[in-house]
XYZ file of C-alpha atoms in Angstrom:
496
model
C -1.596 -25.742 -30.417
C -1.724 -24.855 -26.703
C -2.472 -21.231 -25.884
C 0.140 -19.868 -23.468
C -1.297 -19.114 -20.032
C -1.386 -15.441 -19.134
C 0.914 -14.561 -16.227
C -0.925 -14.507 -12.909
C -1.343 -11.171 -11.171
C -0.812 -10.622 -7.469
C -3.233 -8.304 -5.665
C -5.410 -7.868 -8.731
C -9.013 -6.744 -8.748
C -11.353 -8.794 -6.549
C -14.328 -10.668 -7.916
C -17.651 -8.863 -7.470
C -19.034 -11.186 -4.731
C -15.744 -10.963 -2.850
C -15.733 -7.167 -3.178
C -19.263 -6.914 -1.797
C -18.457 -9.249 1.110
C -15.289 -7.285 1.846
C -17.184 -3.975 1.871
C -19.682 -5.362 4.396
C -16.963 -6.810 6.626
C -14.850 -3.663 6.516
C -17.741 -1.432 7.548
C -18.233 -3.483 10.715
C -14.529 -3.920 11.452
C -13.802 -0.224 10.919
C -16.491 0.808 13.408
C -15.242 -1.864 15.781
C -11.681 -0.627 15.341
C -12.677 2.899 16.305
C -14.419 1.497 19.405
C -11.227 -0.450 20.092
C -9.181 2.752 19.994
C -11.656 4.459 22.326
C -11.508 1.501 24.728
C -7.697 1.486 24.723
C -7.490 5.220 25.436
C -10.125 4.840 28.168
C -8.095 2.033 29.751
C -4.919 4.121 29.735
C -6.680 7.086 31.349
C -8.584 4.947 33.851
C -5.462 3.084 34.992
C -3.055 6.044 35.060
C -5.113 8.768 36.751
C -4.273 8.345 40.473
C -7.848 8.972 41.614
C -9.165 6.260 39.262
C -6.405 3.657 39.376
C -7.775 1.723 42.372
C -11.236 1.443 40.803
C -9.692 0.076 37.582
C -7.830 -2.591 39.523
C -10.921 -3.439 41.561
C -13.127 -3.898 38.521
C -10.478 -5.841 36.577
C -9.890 -8.302 39.416
C -13.484 -8.663 40.534
C -14.407 -12.358 40.406
C -17.678 -13.851 39.282
C -18.920 -17.138 37.895
C -19.730 -20.625 39.213
C -16.732 -21.890 41.176
C -18.099 -25.445 41.136
C -17.619 -25.511 37.355
C -14.131 -24.025 37.540
C -15.373 -20.734 36.158
C -14.861 -18.338 39.086
C -12.912 -15.867 36.946
C -11.976 -12.196 37.173
C -13.597 -9.681 34.836
C -10.316 -9.338 32.912
C -10.089 -13.133 32.673
C -13.658 -13.397 31.354
C -12.790 -10.794 28.709
C -9.634 -12.638 27.604
C -10.965 -16.197 27.686
C -14.667 -15.643 27.117
C -15.269 -12.656 24.875
C -12.235 -13.342 22.697
C -13.730 -16.743 21.889
C -16.394 -14.798 19.976
C -13.650 -12.934 18.094
C -11.938 -16.197 17.121
C -15.283 -17.750 16.199
C -15.740 -15.006 13.581
C -12.121 -15.423 12.444
C -12.743 -19.163 11.932
C -15.848 -18.491 9.828
C -14.033 -15.870 7.758
C -11.109 -18.189 7.043
C -13.438 -21.082 6.145
C -15.448 -18.858 3.796
C -12.311 -17.567 2.096
C -10.979 -21.080 1.542
C -14.162 -22.734 0.240
C -16.148 -19.905 -1.360
C -13.904 -16.862 -1.619
C -11.041 -15.970 -3.907
C -8.705 -18.168 -1.824
C -10.354 -21.405 -2.960
C -7.760 -21.277 -5.730
C -4.605 -22.692 -4.074
C -2.426 -20.340 -6.088
C -4.346 -17.338 -4.750
C -4.325 -18.751 -1.211
C -0.551 -19.113 -1.271
C 0.058 -15.356 -1.072
C -1.647 -14.496 2.259
C -0.607 -17.815 3.817
C 3.083 -17.382 2.954
C 2.974 -13.673 3.846
C 1.323 -14.487 7.197
C 3.844 -17.240 8.009
C 6.809 -15.029 7.118
C 5.126 -12.159 8.958
C 5.077 -14.320 12.104
C 8.490 -15.971 11.748
C 10.416 -12.724 11.207
C 9.098 -10.931 14.341
C 9.725 -14.050 16.420
C 13.290 -14.163 15.076
C 13.847 -10.456 15.744
C 12.556 -10.835 19.320
C 14.747 -13.887 19.908
C 17.879 -12.161 18.624
C 17.294 -8.955 20.594
C 16.271 -10.670 23.824
C 18.997 -13.320 23.760
C 21.666 -10.727 22.922
C 20.568 -8.638 25.905
C 20.286 -11.620 28.221
C 16.496 -11.434 28.467
C 13.773 -14.065 28.593
C 12.743 -15.853 25.401
C 9.244 -16.529 26.754
C 7.739 -13.638 24.822
C 8.902 -14.695 21.351
C 5.284 -15.022 20.143
C 4.089 -11.606 21.385
C 4.971 -9.586 18.242
C 3.726 -12.221 15.789
C 0.037 -11.202 15.598
C -1.628 -8.467 13.532
C -4.726 -6.706 14.863
C -7.088 -6.285 11.908
C -9.626 -4.100 13.742
C -6.924 -1.681 14.893
C -5.350 -1.587 11.403
C -8.662 -0.874 9.675
C -9.484 1.805 12.230
C -6.198 3.482 11.352
C -7.142 3.385 7.679
C -10.510 4.947 8.502
C -8.923 7.722 10.575
C -6.312 8.447 7.924
C -9.055 8.649 5.298
C -6.938 6.814 2.766
C -8.701 5.325 -0.245
C -6.714 2.111 -0.170
C -7.700 -0.127 -3.115
C -9.931 -3.068 -2.251
C -7.252 -5.587 -3.286
C -4.832 -4.245 -0.663
C -7.566 -4.071 1.981
C -8.550 -7.674 1.205
C -4.898 -8.728 1.428
C -4.566 -7.072 4.838
C -7.833 -8.593 6.082
C -7.009 -12.121 4.873
C -3.443 -11.854 6.132
C -4.731 -10.959 9.606
C -7.282 -13.803 9.584
C -4.619 -16.376 8.666
C -2.340 -14.718 11.216
C -5.008 -15.151 13.905
C -5.410 -18.847 13.058
C -1.697 -19.501 13.427
C -1.633 -17.401 16.606
C -4.334 -19.541 18.167
C -2.320 -22.650 17.218
C 0.709 -21.113 18.929
C -1.391 -20.513 22.043
C -2.674 -24.088 21.980
C 0.730 -25.706 21.461
C 3.138 -23.494 23.418
C 1.008 -22.080 26.228
C -0.673 -25.235 27.504
C 1.037 -26.506 30.642
C -1.275 -29.244 31.912
C -4.125 -31.128 30.301
C -7.325 -32.492 31.794
C -8.077 -35.261 29.303
C -11.580 -35.830 30.652
C -12.583 -32.206 30.057
C -10.757 -32.212 26.717
C -12.606 -35.356 25.651
C -15.892 -33.740 26.671
C -15.036 -30.659 24.598
C -14.308 -32.788 21.528
C -17.532 -34.733 22.081
C -19.451 -31.455 22.270
C -17.862 -30.261 19.030
C -18.781 -33.555 17.381
C -22.416 -33.021 18.411
C -22.170 -29.446 17.101
C -20.922 -30.746 13.734
C -23.575 -33.483 13.513
C -26.362 -30.983 14.215
C -25.014 -28.747 11.456
C -24.866 -31.675 9.044
C -28.464 -32.599 9.924
C -29.615 -29.078 9.134
C -30.856 -28.330 12.642
C -31.483 -24.619 13.060
C -32.076 -22.400 16.088
C -29.771 -20.312 18.261
C -31.343 -21.891 21.364
C -29.657 -25.168 20.353
C -26.213 -23.945 19.344
C -25.583 -21.171 21.888
C -25.988 -23.419 24.989
C -23.980 -26.159 23.284
C -21.260 -23.662 22.391
C -21.080 -22.451 25.991
C -20.685 -26.037 27.214
C -17.896 -26.699 24.698
C -16.183 -23.464 25.719
C -16.357 -24.297 29.438
C -14.982 -27.808 28.873
C -12.171 -26.464 26.699
C -11.278 -23.923 29.378
C -11.162 -26.593 32.090
C -9.062 -28.877 29.870
C -6.092 -26.540 30.174
C -6.120 -25.461 26.508
C -6.940 -21.815 25.983
C -10.708 -21.524 25.636
C -10.556 -19.413 22.453
C -9.606 -22.622 20.613
C -13.245 -23.682 20.973
C -14.378 -20.538 19.163
C -12.159 -20.960 16.119
C -12.895 -24.704 15.915
C -16.672 -24.189 15.852
C -16.286 -21.373 13.326
C -14.392 -23.682 10.979
C -17.207 -26.265 11.197
C -19.869 -24.014 9.687
C -20.849 -24.568 6.063
C -19.735 -21.555 4.035
C -20.645 -22.599 0.485
C -24.086 -21.889 -0.940
C -26.459 -24.572 -2.071
C -28.988 -24.205 -4.846
C -31.654 -21.682 -3.924
C -29.614 -20.143 -1.074
C -28.792 -16.463 -1.190
C -26.352 -16.837 1.714
C -24.703 -19.856 3.298
C -25.240 -20.600 7.023
C -21.703 -19.430 7.759
C -22.269 -16.106 5.999
C -25.550 -15.526 7.836
C -24.067 -16.297 11.241
C -20.957 -14.241 10.543
C -23.161 -11.298 9.555
C -25.011 -11.615 12.884
C -22.023 -12.242 15.164
C -19.389 -9.947 13.623
C -20.941 -6.762 15.126
C -20.921 -8.468 18.544
C -17.257 -9.371 18.092
C -16.080 -6.021 16.713
C -18.393 -3.810 18.763
C -18.315 -5.539 22.159
C -15.935 -8.476 22.583
C -12.717 -6.875 21.327
C -13.274 -3.383 22.844
C -14.106 -4.861 26.281
C -10.989 -7.039 26.106
C -8.945 -3.946 25.230
C -10.493 -2.031 28.126
C -9.198 -4.555 30.648
C -5.900 -5.400 28.923
C -4.525 -2.012 27.800
C -4.473 -0.446 31.264
C -0.698 -0.206 31.688
C 1.517 2.418 33.279
C 2.701 5.150 30.906
C 5.032 6.960 33.280
C 8.347 8.278 32.039
C 10.291 5.481 33.712
C 7.984 2.837 32.231
C 8.310 4.246 28.709
C 12.082 4.522 29.019
C 12.257 0.962 30.276
C 10.583 -0.294 27.116
C 13.677 0.659 25.107
C 16.231 -0.539 27.647
C 14.900 -3.953 28.637
C 15.644 -6.703 26.067
C 12.188 -8.348 26.252
C 10.275 -5.146 25.603
C 12.729 -3.845 23.002
C 12.385 -7.184 21.229
C 8.614 -6.756 21.126
C 8.859 -3.218 19.684
C 11.408 -4.158 17.028
C 9.526 -7.356 16.260
C 6.351 -5.410 15.481
C 7.983 -2.512 13.632
C 10.871 -4.189 11.809
C 10.079 -7.905 11.872
C 6.481 -7.609 10.670
C 7.343 -5.246 7.819
C 10.244 -7.367 6.559
C 8.376 -10.639 7.043
C 5.146 -9.701 5.247
C 6.929 -7.849 2.450
C 9.525 -10.605 2.055
C 6.860 -13.317 2.007
C 4.931 -11.483 -0.688
C 8.053 -10.949 -2.798
C 9.116 -14.598 -2.424
C 5.640 -15.750 -3.489
C 5.812 -13.567 -6.585
C 9.300 -14.790 -7.402
C 8.651 -18.521 -7.082
C 5.183 -18.560 -8.638
C 6.344 -16.329 -11.512
C 3.431 -14.009 -10.822
C 3.636 -10.276 -11.348
C 2.230 -7.502 -9.220
C -0.958 -5.874 -10.494
C -0.132 -3.063 -12.893
C -2.188 -0.671 -10.745
C 0.135 -1.155 -7.759
C 3.799 -0.853 -6.898
C 5.959 -2.716 -4.408
C 5.959 0.451 -2.291
C 2.231 -0.170 -1.714
C 2.923 -3.704 -0.495
C 5.588 -2.397 1.874
C 3.168 0.197 3.299
C 0.636 -2.541 4.058
C 3.420 -4.687 5.540
C 4.301 -1.842 7.908
C 0.620 -1.475 8.795
C 0.575 -5.197 9.690
C 2.927 -4.286 12.538
C -0.083 -3.079 14.518
C -0.350 -5.796 17.127
C -2.943 -5.357 19.808
C -5.650 -7.850 20.730
C -3.830 -11.162 20.257
C -0.423 -9.683 21.136
C -1.775 -8.481 24.484
C -3.331 -11.899 25.061
C -0.087 -13.741 24.295
C 1.823 -11.274 26.498
C -0.418 -12.182 29.432
C 0.100 -15.891 28.801
C 3.853 -15.686 28.168
C 4.663 -13.892 31.429
C 1.830 -15.214 33.590
C 2.665 -14.734 37.260
C 5.026 -11.828 36.583
C 2.734 -8.797 36.718
C 5.537 -6.231 36.295
C 6.927 -7.836 33.134
C 3.429 -8.383 31.771
C 2.651 -4.664 32.083
C 5.976 -3.717 30.484
C 5.357 -6.084 27.575
C 1.865 -4.611 27.114
C 3.391 -1.138 27.045
C 5.856 -2.374 24.428
C 2.956 -3.697 22.304
C 1.241 -0.294 22.491
C 4.419 1.633 21.652
C 5.358 -0.690 18.789
C 1.831 -0.406 17.380
C 1.918 3.403 17.580
C 5.273 3.508 15.772
C 3.884 1.211 13.066
C 0.860 3.509 12.739
C 3.026 6.600 12.294
C 5.307 4.967 9.706
C 2.376 3.495 7.769
C 0.623 6.874 7.844
C 3.560 8.537 6.117
C 3.912 5.780 3.503
C 0.176 5.696 2.728
C -0.131 9.472 2.524
C 2.645 9.634 -0.070
C 0.619 7.402 -2.390
C -2.854 8.587 -1.393
C -3.495 10.464 -4.670
C -2.813 7.247 -6.595
C -5.045 5.257 -4.248
C -7.875 7.757 -4.632
C -7.722 7.483 -8.428
C -7.835 3.674 -8.224
C -10.693 3.774 -5.736
C -12.727 6.150 -7.901
C -12.196 3.866 -10.900
C -13.358 0.872 -8.847
C -16.479 2.696 -7.630
C -17.533 4.389 -10.896
C -21.072 3.384 -11.956
C -21.971 5.571 -14.930
C -24.933 3.458 -16.029
C -26.410 3.574 -12.475
C -26.916 -0.211 -12.449
C -25.672 -0.648 -8.885
C -22.629 -2.571 -10.146
C -19.292 -0.786 -10.745
C -18.481 -0.417 -14.430
C -15.205 -2.352 -14.175
C -17.195 -5.521 -13.443
C -19.520 -5.118 -16.455
C -17.055 -4.829 -19.327
C -18.044 -8.262 -20.703
C -21.795 -7.698 -20.331
C -23.535 -6.687 -23.613
C -26.413 -5.161 -21.637
C -23.944 -2.792 -19.974
C -22.679 -1.560 -23.325
C -26.256 -1.087 -24.559
C -27.005 1.011 -21.471
C -23.849 3.017 -21.987
C -24.681 3.525 -25.691
C -28.139 4.839 -24.760
C -26.541 7.067 -22.114
C -24.044 8.457 -24.620
C -26.821 9.018 -27.168
C -28.760 11.069 -24.618
C -25.634 13.034 -23.791
C -24.915 13.555 -27.505
C -28.484 14.735 -28.111
C -28.151 17.195 -25.231
C -24.839 18.469 -26.575
C -26.360 18.841 -30.068
C -29.256 20.823 -28.606
C -26.851 23.120 -26.766
C -24.706 23.552 -29.903
C -27.780 24.369 -32.018
C -28.931 26.941 -29.485
C -25.504 28.552 -29.474
C -25.399 28.585 -33.290
C -28.895 30.086 -33.484
C -27.930 32.753 -30.974
C -24.814 33.579 -32.984
C -26.855 33.950 -36.224
C -29.355 36.195 -34.482
C -26.519 38.357 -33.260
C -25.043 38.586 -36.758
C -28.392 39.630 -38.266
C -28.913 42.176 -35.525
C -25.447 43.664 -35.915
C -26.234 46.147 -38.837
C -29.347 47.429 -37.074
C -27.312 47.924 -33.901
C -24.688 49.828 -35.899
C -27.333 52.172 -37.471
C -28.851 52.764 -34.071
C -25.437 53.560 -32.657
C -24.715 56.079 -35.466
C -28.078 57.803 -34.946
C -27.357 58.079 -31.253
C -23.969 59.595 -31.919
C -25.500 62.161 -34.342
C -28.215 63.053 -31.863
C -25.588 63.532 -29.197
C -23.674 65.986 -31.386
C -26.864 67.868 -32.463
C -29.297 67.791 -29.612
C -31.800 70.179 -31.321
C -32.014 69.397 -35.006
C -34.150 72.487 -35.868
C -31.563 74.964 -34.541
C -28.937 73.655 -36.866
C -30.248 75.365 -40.020
C -29.678 79.246 -40.413
C -30.002 81.933 -43.128
C -26.912 83.546 -44.653
C -27.459 86.518 -42.315
C -27.216 84.370 -39.237
C -30.917 84.483 -38.485
C -33.045 81.454 -38.068
C -34.517 80.176 -41.244
């Protein structure tokens, strides 16, 4: 007789290795997200203070690099095409690890973030198209509101201090990684005007060498870093956005562990490069991309021009409906149920939070309206405003459920046996129950000792009670008759 399969749970508790990896990644991304916020605010101040505006423009447009190799680029261009390649390199490793060694190696588990990410990109694009076409605007920016900025979103969570359960954090992180992969495909397909097939062939040849060296087990940064730079330069000169090289090389790394390995090569490299991506690459890009005008006229124009209004509504409305709808559709058609610890309101809050579009949205905005500086700045302002609105809405929704999240987080982190592993992951381990039994025995012995002391004290008080009563009566008598000898007299009233 076949045992019926238990219904699958969506957003259930992570496996222990996945939880530990997530905790390590989130620590780096959260710090990087805070640096990203600082960089964005710095850019806004630097570009909007009249005394500083000219210096911002001068630094942003300062050119450097070998012109003979086609790499005489501005500082802002180096940040967008060069440093962001590091960001996408880490995103490629993270996606590869999730698919071959993480919880997403199960196709049923992988379906949720993939479908949610696809719906979370299609809905904003549709919202932008409807708003912009209705208002007679350009459709070139349809892809701007499709990307989620994971560093910005995690920084918001850190600032809010919410104890979001690890399953929801993992969902947001994986959703953003898948989102980034599709965004880079959009850039490659829709924002490539001309191709240099010689340079493109050289880039593919370089990536083939990169892959063969990995397969041969060759180690050493002095081999891979120069090769990676060559591949990047060739990809840039081919006409395809250079960040494609980063994600492609990230996907080539081996992310499953072999016998005797504590960490796979992909995990080791990700651990080394992620701080560089989150702490330097993304903040520097933000510094030279977020410097847009925030004057009253510019802010008003965001809500009156169809292109910019489409970006704002795409991020705020499209992202929320797309991610939430994709998650609900996945649950409906896979007959899976939401984890009993969560409610659909929690999924909607995370979907709203996914409306924070920054790094990739700014990049796509630059590409979509290249050559039109005024529209580019307005679209960037729309990205910032839409992201801020998403932050405010998500803050309210997360705060409403924060008490529930804190209780779930405390249950996930509880480690009563002090083994270094949360108790929820040790329920099937006999050694855990032996440790807990010994712990409870020590606690019971302590409670018995305290009870015996209290009982002994109570008996001593009971035995001492009659003596205390006699002493009290003697004191009362002495108080009434201070001099006992003067109390006795003869019948004549004279002292005896």
